[in-house]
CSV table of C-alpha atoms and ligand atoms in Angstrom, one decimal:
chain,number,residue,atom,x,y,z
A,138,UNK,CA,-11.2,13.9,-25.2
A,139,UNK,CA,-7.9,12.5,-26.5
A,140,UNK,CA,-6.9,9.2,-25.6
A,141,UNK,CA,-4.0,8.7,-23.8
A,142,UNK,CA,-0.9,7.2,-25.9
A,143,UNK,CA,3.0,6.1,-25.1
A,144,UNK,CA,5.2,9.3,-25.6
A,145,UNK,CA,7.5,7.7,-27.2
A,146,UNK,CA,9.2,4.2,-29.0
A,147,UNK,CA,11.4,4.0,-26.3
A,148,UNK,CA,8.5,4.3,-23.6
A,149,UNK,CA,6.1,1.7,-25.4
A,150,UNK,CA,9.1,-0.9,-25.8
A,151,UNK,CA,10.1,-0.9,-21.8
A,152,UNK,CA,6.3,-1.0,-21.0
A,153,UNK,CA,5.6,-4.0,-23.7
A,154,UNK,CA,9.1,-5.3,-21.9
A,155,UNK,CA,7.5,-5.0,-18.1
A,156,UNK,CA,4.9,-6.9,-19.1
A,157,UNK,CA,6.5,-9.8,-20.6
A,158,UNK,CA,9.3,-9.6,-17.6
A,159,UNK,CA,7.9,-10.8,-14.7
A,160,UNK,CA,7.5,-13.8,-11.9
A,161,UNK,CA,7.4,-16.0,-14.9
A,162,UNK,CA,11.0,-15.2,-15.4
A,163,UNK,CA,12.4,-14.5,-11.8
A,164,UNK,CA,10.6,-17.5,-10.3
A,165,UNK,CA,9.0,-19.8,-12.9
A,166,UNK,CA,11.7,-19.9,-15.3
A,167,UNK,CA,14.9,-20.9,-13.3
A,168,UNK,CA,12.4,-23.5,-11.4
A,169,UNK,CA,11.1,-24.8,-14.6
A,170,UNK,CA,14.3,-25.5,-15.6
A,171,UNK,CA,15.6,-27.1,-13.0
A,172,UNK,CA,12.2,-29.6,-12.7
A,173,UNK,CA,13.0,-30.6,-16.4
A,174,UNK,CA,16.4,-30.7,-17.2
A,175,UNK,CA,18.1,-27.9,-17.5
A,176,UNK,CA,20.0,-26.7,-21.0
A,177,UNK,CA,17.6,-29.3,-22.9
A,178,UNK,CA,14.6,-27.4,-21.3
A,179,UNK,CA,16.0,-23.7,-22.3
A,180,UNK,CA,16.7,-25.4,-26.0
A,181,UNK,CA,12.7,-26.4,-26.6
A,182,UNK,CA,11.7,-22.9,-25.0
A,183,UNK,CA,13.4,-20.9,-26.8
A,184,UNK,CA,12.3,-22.4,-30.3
A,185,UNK,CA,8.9,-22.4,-29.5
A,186,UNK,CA,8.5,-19.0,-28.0
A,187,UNK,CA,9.9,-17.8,-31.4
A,188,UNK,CA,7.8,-20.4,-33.5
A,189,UNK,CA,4.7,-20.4,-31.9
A,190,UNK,CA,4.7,-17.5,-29.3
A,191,UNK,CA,6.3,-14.8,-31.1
A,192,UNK,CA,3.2,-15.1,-34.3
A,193,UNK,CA,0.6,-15.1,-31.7
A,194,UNK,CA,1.9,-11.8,-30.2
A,195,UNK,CA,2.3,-10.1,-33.3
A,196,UNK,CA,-1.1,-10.6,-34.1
A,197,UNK,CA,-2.4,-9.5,-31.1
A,198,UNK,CA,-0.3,-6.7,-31.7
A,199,UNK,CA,-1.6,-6.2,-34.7
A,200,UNK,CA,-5.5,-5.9,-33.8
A,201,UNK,CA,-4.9,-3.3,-30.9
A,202,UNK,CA,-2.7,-0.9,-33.1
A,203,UNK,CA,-5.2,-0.6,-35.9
A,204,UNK,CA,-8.5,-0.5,-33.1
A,205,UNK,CA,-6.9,2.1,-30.4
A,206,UNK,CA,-9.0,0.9,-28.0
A,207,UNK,CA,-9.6,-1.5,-25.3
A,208,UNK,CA,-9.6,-5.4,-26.0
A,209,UNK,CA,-13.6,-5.9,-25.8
A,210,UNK,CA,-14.1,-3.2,-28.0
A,211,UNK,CA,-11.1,-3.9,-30.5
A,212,UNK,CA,-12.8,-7.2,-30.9
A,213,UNK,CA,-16.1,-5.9,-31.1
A,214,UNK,CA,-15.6,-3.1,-33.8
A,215,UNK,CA,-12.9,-4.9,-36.3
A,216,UNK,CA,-15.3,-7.7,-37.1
A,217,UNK,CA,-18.4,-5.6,-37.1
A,218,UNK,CA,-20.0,-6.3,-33.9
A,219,UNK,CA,-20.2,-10.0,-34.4
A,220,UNK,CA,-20.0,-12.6,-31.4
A,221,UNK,CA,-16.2,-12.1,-31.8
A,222,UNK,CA,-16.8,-9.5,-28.8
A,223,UNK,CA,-17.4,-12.6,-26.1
A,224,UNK,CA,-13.8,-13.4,-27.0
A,225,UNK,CA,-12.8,-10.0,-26.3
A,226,UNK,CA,-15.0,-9.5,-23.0
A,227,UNK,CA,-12.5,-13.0,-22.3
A,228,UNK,CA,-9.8,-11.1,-22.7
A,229,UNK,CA,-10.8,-8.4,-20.2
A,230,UNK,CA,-11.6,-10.9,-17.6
A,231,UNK,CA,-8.7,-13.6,-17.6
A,232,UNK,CA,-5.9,-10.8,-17.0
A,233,UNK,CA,-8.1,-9.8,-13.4
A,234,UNK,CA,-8.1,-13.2,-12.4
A,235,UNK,CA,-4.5,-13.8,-13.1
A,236,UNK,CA,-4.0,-10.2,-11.7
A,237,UNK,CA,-5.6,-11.8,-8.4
A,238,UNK,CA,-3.5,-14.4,-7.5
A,239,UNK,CA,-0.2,-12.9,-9.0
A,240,UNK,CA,-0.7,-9.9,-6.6
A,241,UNK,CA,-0.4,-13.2,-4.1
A,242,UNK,CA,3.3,-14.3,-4.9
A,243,UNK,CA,3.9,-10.1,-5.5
A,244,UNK,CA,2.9,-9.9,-1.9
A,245,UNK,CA,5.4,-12.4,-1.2
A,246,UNK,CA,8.0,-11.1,-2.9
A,247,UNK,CA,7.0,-7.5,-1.1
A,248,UNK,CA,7.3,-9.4,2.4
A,249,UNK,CA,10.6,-10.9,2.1
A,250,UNK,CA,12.0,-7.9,0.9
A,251,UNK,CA,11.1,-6.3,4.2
A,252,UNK,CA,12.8,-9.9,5.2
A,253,UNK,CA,15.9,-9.2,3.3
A,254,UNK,CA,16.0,-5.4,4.6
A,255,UNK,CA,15.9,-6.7,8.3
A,256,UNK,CA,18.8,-8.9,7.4
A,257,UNK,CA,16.9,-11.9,8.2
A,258,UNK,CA,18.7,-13.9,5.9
A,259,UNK,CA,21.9,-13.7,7.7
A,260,UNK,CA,21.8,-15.1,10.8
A,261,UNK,CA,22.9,-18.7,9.5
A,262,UNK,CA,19.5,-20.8,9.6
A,263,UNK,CA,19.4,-23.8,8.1
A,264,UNK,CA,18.0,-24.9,4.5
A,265,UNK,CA,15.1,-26.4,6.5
A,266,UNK,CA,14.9,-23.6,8.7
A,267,UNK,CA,14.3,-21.5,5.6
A,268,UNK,CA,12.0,-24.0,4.1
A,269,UNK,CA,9.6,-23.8,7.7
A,270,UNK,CA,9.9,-19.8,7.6
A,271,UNK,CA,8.4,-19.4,4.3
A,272,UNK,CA,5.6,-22.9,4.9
A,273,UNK,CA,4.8,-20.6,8.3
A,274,UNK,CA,4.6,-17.7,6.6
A,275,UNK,CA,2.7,-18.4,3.5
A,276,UNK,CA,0.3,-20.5,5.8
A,277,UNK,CA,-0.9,-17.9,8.2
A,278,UNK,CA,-3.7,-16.2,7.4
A,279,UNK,CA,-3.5,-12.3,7.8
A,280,UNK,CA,0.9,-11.3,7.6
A,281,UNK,CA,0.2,-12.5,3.3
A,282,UNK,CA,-3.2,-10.5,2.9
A,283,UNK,CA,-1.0,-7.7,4.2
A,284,UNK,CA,1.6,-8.1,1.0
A,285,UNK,CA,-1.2,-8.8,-1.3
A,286,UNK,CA,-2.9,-5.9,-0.5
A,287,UNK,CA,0.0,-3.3,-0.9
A,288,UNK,CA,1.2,-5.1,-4.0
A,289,UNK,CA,-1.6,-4.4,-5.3
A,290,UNK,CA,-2.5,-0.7,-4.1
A,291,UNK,CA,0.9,0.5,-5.8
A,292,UNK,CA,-0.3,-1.7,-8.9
A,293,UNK,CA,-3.3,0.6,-8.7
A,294,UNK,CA,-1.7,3.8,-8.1
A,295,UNK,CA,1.2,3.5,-11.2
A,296,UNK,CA,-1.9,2.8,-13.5
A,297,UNK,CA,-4.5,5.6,-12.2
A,298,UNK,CA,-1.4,8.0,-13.3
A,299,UNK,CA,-2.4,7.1,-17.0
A,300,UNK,CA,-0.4,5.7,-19.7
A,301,UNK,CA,2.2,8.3,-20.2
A,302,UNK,CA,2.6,9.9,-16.8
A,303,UNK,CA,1.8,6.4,-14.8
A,304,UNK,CA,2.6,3.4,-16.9
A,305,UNK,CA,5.3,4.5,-19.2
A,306,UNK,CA,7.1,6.9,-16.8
A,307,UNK,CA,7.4,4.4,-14.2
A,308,UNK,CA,8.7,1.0,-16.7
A,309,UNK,CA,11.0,3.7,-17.9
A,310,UNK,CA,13.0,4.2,-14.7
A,311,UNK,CA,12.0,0.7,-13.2
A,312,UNK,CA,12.8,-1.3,-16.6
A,313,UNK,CA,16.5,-0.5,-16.6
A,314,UNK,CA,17.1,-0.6,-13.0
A,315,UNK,CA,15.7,-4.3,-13.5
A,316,UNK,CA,18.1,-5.3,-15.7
A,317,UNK,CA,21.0,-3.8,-13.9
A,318,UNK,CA,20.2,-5.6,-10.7
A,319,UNK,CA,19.6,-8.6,-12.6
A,320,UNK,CA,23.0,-8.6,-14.7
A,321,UNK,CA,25.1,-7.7,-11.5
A,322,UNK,CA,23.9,-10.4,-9.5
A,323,UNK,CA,24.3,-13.2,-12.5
A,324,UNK,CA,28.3,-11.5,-12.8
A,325,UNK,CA,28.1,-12.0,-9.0
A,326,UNK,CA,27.1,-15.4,-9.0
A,327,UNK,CA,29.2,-16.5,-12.0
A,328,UNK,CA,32.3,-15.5,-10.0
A,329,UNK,CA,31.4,-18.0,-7.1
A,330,UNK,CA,33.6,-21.1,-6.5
A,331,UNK,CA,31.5,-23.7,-8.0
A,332,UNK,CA,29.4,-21.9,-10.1
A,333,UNK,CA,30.4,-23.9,-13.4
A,334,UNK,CA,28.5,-26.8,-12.5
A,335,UNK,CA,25.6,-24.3,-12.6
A,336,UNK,CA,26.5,-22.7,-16.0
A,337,UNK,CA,26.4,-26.7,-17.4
A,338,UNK,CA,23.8,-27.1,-16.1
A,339,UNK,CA,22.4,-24.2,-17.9
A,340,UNK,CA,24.0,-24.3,-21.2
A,341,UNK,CA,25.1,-27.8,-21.9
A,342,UNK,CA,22.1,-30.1,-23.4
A,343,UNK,CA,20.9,-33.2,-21.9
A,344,UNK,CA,18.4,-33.8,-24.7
A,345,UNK,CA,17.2,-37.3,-23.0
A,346,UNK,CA,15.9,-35.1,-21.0
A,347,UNK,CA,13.3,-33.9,-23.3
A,348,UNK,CA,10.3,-35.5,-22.9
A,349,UNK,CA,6.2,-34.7,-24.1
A,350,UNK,CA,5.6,-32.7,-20.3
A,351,UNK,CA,8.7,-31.1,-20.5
A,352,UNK,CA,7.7,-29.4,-24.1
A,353,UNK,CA,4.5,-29.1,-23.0
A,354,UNK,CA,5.4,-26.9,-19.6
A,355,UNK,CA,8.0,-24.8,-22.0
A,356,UNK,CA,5.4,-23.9,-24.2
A,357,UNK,CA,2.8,-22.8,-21.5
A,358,UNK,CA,5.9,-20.8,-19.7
A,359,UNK,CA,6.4,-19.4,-23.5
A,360,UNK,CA,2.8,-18.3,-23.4
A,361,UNK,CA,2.7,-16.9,-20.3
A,362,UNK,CA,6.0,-15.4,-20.6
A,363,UNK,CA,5.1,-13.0,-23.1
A,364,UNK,CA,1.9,-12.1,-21.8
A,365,UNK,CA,-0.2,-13.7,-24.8
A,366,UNK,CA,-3.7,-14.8,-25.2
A,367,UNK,CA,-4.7,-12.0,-22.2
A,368,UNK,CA,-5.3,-9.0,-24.2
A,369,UNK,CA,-2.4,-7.3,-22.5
A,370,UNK,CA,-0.4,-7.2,-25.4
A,371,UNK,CA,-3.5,-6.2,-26.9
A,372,UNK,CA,-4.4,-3.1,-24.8
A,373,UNK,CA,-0.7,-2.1,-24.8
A,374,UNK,CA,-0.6,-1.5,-28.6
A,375,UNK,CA,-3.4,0.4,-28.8
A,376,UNK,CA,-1.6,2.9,-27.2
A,377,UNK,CA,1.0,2.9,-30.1
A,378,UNK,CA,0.8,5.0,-33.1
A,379,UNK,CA,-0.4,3.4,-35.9
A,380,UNK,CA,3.0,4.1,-37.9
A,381,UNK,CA,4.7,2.1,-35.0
A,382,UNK,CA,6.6,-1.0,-36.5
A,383,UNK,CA,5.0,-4.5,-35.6
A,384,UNK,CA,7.8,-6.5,-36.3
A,385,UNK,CA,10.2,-4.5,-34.2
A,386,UNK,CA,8.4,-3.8,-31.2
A,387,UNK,CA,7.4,-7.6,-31.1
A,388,UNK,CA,10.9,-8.9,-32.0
A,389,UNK,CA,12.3,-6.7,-29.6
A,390,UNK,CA,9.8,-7.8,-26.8
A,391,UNK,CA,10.3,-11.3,-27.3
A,392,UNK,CA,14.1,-11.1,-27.4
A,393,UNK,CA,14.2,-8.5,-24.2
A,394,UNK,CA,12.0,-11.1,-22.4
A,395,UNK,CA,14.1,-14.1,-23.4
A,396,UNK,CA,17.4,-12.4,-22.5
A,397,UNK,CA,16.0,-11.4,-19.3
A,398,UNK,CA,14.9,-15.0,-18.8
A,399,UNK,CA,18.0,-16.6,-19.4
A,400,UNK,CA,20.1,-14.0,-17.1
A,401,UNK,CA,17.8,-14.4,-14.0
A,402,UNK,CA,18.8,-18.5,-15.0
A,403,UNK,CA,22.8,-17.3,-14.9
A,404,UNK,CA,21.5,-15.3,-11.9
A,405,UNK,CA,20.4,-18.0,-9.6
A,406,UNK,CA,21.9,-22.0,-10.4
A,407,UNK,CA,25.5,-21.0,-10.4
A,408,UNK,CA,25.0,-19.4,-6.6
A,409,UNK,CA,22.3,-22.8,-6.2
A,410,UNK,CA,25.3,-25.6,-7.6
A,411,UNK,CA,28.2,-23.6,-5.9
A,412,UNK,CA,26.5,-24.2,-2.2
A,413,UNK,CA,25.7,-28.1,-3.2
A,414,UNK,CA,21.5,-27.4,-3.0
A,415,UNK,CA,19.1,-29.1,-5.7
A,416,UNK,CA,18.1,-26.8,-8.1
A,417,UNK,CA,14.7,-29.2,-8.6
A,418,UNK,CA,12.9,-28.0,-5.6
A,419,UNK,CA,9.9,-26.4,-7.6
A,420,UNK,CA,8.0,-23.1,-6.6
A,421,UNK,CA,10.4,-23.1,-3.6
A,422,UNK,CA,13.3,-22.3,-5.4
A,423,UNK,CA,12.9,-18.6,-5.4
A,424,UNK,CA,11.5,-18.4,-1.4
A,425,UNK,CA,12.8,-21.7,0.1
A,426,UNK,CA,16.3,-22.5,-1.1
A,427,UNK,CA,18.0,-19.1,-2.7
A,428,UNK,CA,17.3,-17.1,0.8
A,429,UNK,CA,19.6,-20.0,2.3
A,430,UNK,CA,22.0,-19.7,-0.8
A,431,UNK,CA,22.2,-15.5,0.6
A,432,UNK,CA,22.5,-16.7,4.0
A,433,UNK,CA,25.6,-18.7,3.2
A,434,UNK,CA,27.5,-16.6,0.4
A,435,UNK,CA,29.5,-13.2,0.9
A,436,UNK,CA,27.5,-10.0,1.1
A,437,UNK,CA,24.4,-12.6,0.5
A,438,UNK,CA,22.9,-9.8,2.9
A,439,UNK,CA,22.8,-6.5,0.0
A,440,UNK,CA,22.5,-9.2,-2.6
A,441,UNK,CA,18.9,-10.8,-1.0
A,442,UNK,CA,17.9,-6.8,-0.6
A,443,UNK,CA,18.7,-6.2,-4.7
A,444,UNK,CA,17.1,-9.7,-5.4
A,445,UNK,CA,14.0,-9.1,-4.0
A,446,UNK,CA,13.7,-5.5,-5.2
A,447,UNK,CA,14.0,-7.5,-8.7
A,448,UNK,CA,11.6,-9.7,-8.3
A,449,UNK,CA,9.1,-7.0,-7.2
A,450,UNK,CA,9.8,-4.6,-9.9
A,451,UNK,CA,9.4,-7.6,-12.3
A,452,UNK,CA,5.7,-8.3,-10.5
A,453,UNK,CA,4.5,-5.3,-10.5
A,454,UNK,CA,5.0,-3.9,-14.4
A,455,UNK,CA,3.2,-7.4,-15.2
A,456,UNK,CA,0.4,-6.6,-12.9
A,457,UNK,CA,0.3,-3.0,-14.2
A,458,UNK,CA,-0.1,-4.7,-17.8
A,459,UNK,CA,-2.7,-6.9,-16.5
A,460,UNK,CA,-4.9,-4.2,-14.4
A,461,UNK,CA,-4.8,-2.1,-17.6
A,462,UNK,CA,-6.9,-4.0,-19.6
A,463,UNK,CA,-10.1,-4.0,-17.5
A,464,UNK,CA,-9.1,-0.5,-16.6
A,465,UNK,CA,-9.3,0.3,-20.2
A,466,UNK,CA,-12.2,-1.3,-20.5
A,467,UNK,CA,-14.3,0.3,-17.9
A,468,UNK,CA,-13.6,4.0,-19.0
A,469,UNK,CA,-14.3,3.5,-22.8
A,470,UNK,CA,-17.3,1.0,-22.1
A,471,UNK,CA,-18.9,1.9,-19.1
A,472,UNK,CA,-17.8,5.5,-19.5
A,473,UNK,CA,-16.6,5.3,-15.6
A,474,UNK,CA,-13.7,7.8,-14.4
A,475,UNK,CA,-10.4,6.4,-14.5
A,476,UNK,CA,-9.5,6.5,-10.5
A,477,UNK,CA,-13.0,4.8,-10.3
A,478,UNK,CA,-12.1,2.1,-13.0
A,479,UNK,CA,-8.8,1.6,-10.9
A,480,UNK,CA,-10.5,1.2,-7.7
A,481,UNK,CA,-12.9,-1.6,-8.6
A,482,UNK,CA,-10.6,-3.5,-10.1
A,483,UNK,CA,-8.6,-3.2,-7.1
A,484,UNK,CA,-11.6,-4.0,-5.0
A,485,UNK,CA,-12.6,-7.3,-6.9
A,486,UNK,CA,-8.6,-8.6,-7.5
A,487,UNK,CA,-7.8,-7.8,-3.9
A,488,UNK,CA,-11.7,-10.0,-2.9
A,489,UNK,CA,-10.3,-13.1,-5.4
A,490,UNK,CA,-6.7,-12.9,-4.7
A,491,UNK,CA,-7.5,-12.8,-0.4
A,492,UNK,CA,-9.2,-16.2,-1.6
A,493,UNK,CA,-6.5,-17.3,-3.1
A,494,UNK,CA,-4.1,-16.5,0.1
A,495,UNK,CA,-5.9,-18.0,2.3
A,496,UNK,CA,-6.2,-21.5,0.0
A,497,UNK,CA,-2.5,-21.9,1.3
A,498,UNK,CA,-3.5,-22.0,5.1
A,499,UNK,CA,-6.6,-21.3,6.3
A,500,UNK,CA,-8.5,-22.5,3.3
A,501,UNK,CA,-5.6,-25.4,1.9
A,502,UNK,CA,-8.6,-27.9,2.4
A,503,UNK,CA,-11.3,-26.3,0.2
A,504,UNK,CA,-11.0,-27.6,-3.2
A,505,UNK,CA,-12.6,-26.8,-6.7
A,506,UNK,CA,-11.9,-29.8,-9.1
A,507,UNK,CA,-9.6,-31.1,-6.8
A,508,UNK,CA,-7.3,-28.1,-6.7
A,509,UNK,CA,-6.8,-25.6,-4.5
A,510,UNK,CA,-8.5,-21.9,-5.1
A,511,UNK,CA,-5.2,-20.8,-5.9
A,512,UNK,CA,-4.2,-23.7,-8.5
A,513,UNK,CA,-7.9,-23.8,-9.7
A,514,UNK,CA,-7.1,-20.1,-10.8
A,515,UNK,CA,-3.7,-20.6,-12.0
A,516,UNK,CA,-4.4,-23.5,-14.1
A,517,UNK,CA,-7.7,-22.3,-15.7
A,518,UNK,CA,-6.1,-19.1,-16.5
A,519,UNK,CA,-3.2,-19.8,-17.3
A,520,UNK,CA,-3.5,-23.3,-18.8
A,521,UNK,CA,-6.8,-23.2,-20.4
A,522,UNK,CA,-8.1,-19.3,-20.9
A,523,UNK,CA,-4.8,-18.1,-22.3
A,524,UNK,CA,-4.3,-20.8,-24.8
A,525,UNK,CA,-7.9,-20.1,-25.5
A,526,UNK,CA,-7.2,-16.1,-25.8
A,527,UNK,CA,-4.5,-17.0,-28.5
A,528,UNK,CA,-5.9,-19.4,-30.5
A,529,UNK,CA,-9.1,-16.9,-30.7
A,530,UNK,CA,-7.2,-14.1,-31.6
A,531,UNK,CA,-5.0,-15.7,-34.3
A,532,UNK,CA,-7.9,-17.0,-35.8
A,533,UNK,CA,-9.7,-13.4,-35.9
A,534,UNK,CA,-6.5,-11.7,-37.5
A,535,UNK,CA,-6.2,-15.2,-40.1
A,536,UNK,CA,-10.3,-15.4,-41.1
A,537,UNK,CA,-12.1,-12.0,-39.6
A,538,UNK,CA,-10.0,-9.2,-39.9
A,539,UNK,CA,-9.4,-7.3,-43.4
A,540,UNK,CA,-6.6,-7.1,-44.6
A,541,UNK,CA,-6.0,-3.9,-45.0
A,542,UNK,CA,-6.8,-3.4,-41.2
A,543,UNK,CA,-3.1,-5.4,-40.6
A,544,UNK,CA,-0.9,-2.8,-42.3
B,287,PFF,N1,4.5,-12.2,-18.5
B,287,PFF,C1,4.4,-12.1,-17.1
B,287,PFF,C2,5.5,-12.9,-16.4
B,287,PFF,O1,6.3,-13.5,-17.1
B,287,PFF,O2,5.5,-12.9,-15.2
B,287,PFF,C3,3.0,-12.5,-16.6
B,287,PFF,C4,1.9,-12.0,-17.4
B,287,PFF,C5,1.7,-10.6,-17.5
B,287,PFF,C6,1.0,-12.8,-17.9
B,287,PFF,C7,0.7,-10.1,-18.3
B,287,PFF,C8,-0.1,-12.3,-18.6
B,287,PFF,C9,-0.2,-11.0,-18.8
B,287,PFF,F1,-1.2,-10.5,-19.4
C-alpha cells in the first residue's frame, strides 16, 4: 500500500508550522519573558533558536526525508540496524509523554473557552478572584479530566483522518485562522491607552538582565519551541517528497514559529502594562491575570472567546504532531490498523496525563524526585529527553549517516 504523504508544499509547511506553534508560544513564551526580563530575554532567544535550534531541526529534517518512515525505523534502517534504533524507539516515546500532560494545559485551555463563551470573564471579578477560580478549578479532581479528555479525543480524531485528509487539511484551515486571531488581537492590544509601556517592555533591551538561567530557559523554550529532539520533526518530513527543499521548509518553520512567538508577546503585555498588572506572574499569566485584563478592557468579552480559540488551535496541531509519531510507529512496526494505532495512544496519554491532572489537586502531595507527577514529566521530557533526542540525532546525521543519504 502507498504511504500516505502531504499533498502539497503549502500543506507540509502549515503542518511543520502547527507543530512548532503551540502552548510554548501562547503561554510559555510571553511568561518566560516577563520572568526574565523582557526585550533582553527575546534578544538571547532569538539567536540561539537560529544558532543552535534551527541546525538541530534541519537535520532531523534531513533523516526523515531520505527514510519515509517512522522515527524508530528511520533510525534503525539509515545506520544499518545498529543500536542507533534505541535512540529512535526514544523518540517515539518522549512525544506520548509530553503528548500526556500537554493534553492537560489543552484541557485547560478547552475549559476556559467554554468560560469565555459563557461570558464569565465579564462580570468584574477581581485579579484575585481570577487567580482563586482558576487554583479551584485546576485543583478539583474530575471538571480537568473532563478537558483533558476531549482535548485529546479531537487530537485523536484529526490524526486517524491520515496525513492528507486529517493532518494537513485541518493545519491548512486552522493555521491561518491562528494567525489572524493572533495578529488582530496584538493590533487590538497595541491600540490600548498604556500599551507602550508593554511594547518597551518588549522591544527595548535591558541586557543586565541577562543572566546564565535566563539563557539557559531561552534555549530550552528554543528547543521546545520548534518541536526538536522528539522525532516530530522527524516523522513530519518523512511525509515530504524527497525533492522537497530542507533549507526552506526549515527556515520557513523557524521564522513562522518565531514571528508567531513574538506577536502573541505584542498580543498580551501591552493589554498586561496598560491595566497596571505584573507581567512576572509565571504559568498564571495566560489563566490567572489576562482573563482579568478581558474582564477590565472593552469588548474583553469576544476578545477572551478569539483568545482562547487561539490558544486551543495552537495545542492541538502540537499534539497532533506529537500523537503522529507513535501512531506512525505502530502501523509500520507492529503492522496495527491506523484507528487502532490512534486509540492506544489515546488510551495510554489520556492513563498518564489523568495522572498528571490530578498531581495539581488530588495528588499535589505525591512526589517523584521531589516534583510533582506533572513537573516530574515536564522536566524529564522536556529538560532532559529532548536535549537528549537532539544531541543523538545531530550526532547520527554528523558520524552515522552517508552522505549521500543528506542530499
Ligand atoms: N512546539 C510546541 C509548542 O511550542 O507548544 C510543543 C511541541 C510540539 C513540542 C511537538 C514537541 C513536539 F514534538
Amino acid at each position: 500500500m502507498k504511504r500516505d504523504s502531504f499533498g502539497s508544499r503549502f500543506g507540509a509547511l502549515v503542518a511543520l508550522a502547527g507543530s512548532a506553534v503551540g502552548l510554548g508560544n501562547l503561554w510559555r513564551f510571553p511568561y518566560l519573558v516577563g520572568e526574565n526580563g523582557g526585550a533582553a530575554f527575546i534578544i538571547v532567544y532569538i539567536i540561539l533558536s537560529f544558532l543552535i535550534c534551527l541546525p538541530i531541526f534541519i537535520c532531523e529534517f534531513v533523516v526523515g526525508r531520505r527514510a519515509q518512515e517512522n522515527a524508530y525505523s528511520a533510525f534503525r534502517d539509515l545506520s544499518g540496524g545498529s543500536w542507533w534504533k534505541y535512540v529512535g524507539l526514544m523518540t517515539v516515546i518522549v512525544p506520548l509523554i509530553v503528548t500526556s500532560y500537554y493534553s492537560v494545559i489543552g484541557g485547560w485551555s478547552v475549559q476556559y473557552l467554554f468560560k469565555a463563551l459563557n461570558f464569565a470573564f465579564t462580570s468584574g471579578e477581581t485579579q484575585s478572584q481570577m487567580s482563586t477560580m482558576f487554583t479551584d478549578y485546576v485543583s478539583s479532581p474530575w471538571l480537568p479530566l473532563f478537558g483533558h479528555t476531549i482535548f485529546l479525543a479531537v487530537t485523536v480524531l484529526v490524526v486517524g483522518a491520515g496525513i492528507k485528509g486529517g493532518i494537513e487539511k485541518f493545519s491548512k484551515v486552522m493555521m491561518p485562522v491562528l494567525f489572524v486571531i493572533v495578529i488582530g488581537i496584538a493590533i487590538y492590544s497595541m491600540a490600548l491607552p498604556g500599551a507602550a509601556r508593554g511594547l518597551e517592555y518588549l522591544f527595548n533591551p535591558d541586557f543586565s538582565k541577562i543572566t546564565a538561567k535566563s539563557c539557559a530557559a531561552a534555549l530550552g523554550q528554543a528547543f521546545f519551541s520548534l518541536s526538536i529532539g522528539f522525532g516530530t520533526i522527524m516523522t513530519y518530513a518523512s511525509y515530504v517528497s524527497k525533492k522537497e527543499n530542507v533549507l526552506f521548509q526549515s527556515m520557513a518553520t523557524a521564522v513562522s514559529d518565531l514571528s508567531f512567538a513574538l506577536i502573541a508577546g505584542i498580543a498580551i503585555m501591552p493589554a498586561v502594562f496598560a491595566f497596571g498588572l505584573n507581567p512576572q506572574s509565571g504559568p498564571g499569566l495566560v489563566f490567572e491575570t489576562l482573563p482579568y485584563v478581558f474582564s477590565q478592557m472593552p469588548v474583553g468579552g469576544v476578545v477572551a472567546i478569539l483568545f482562547f480559540v487561539a490558544l486551543l488551535v495552537a495545542a492541538i496541531t502540537s499534539s497532533i504532531s506529537m500523537v503522529e509519531v507513535g501512531v506512525a510507529y505502530l502501523v509500520e512496526e507492529k503492522k496495527i490498523a491506523r484507528t487502532w494505532a490512534c486509540l492506544i495512544v489515546f488510551a495510554m496519554c489520556w492513563v498518564v496525563g489523568a495522572f498528571c491532572s490530578m498531581s495539581f489537586g488530588p495528588l499535589s502531595e505525591f512526589k517523584i524526585c521531589g516534583r510533582t507527577i506533572f513537573d516530574f514529566f515536564d522536566n524529564m521530557s522536556s529538560n532532559i529527553l529532548m536535549t537528549l533526542g537532539s544531541l543523538f540525532t545531530v550526532l547520527f546525521v554528523g558520524w552515522s549517516l552517508k552522505k549521500t543519504d543528506i542530499y
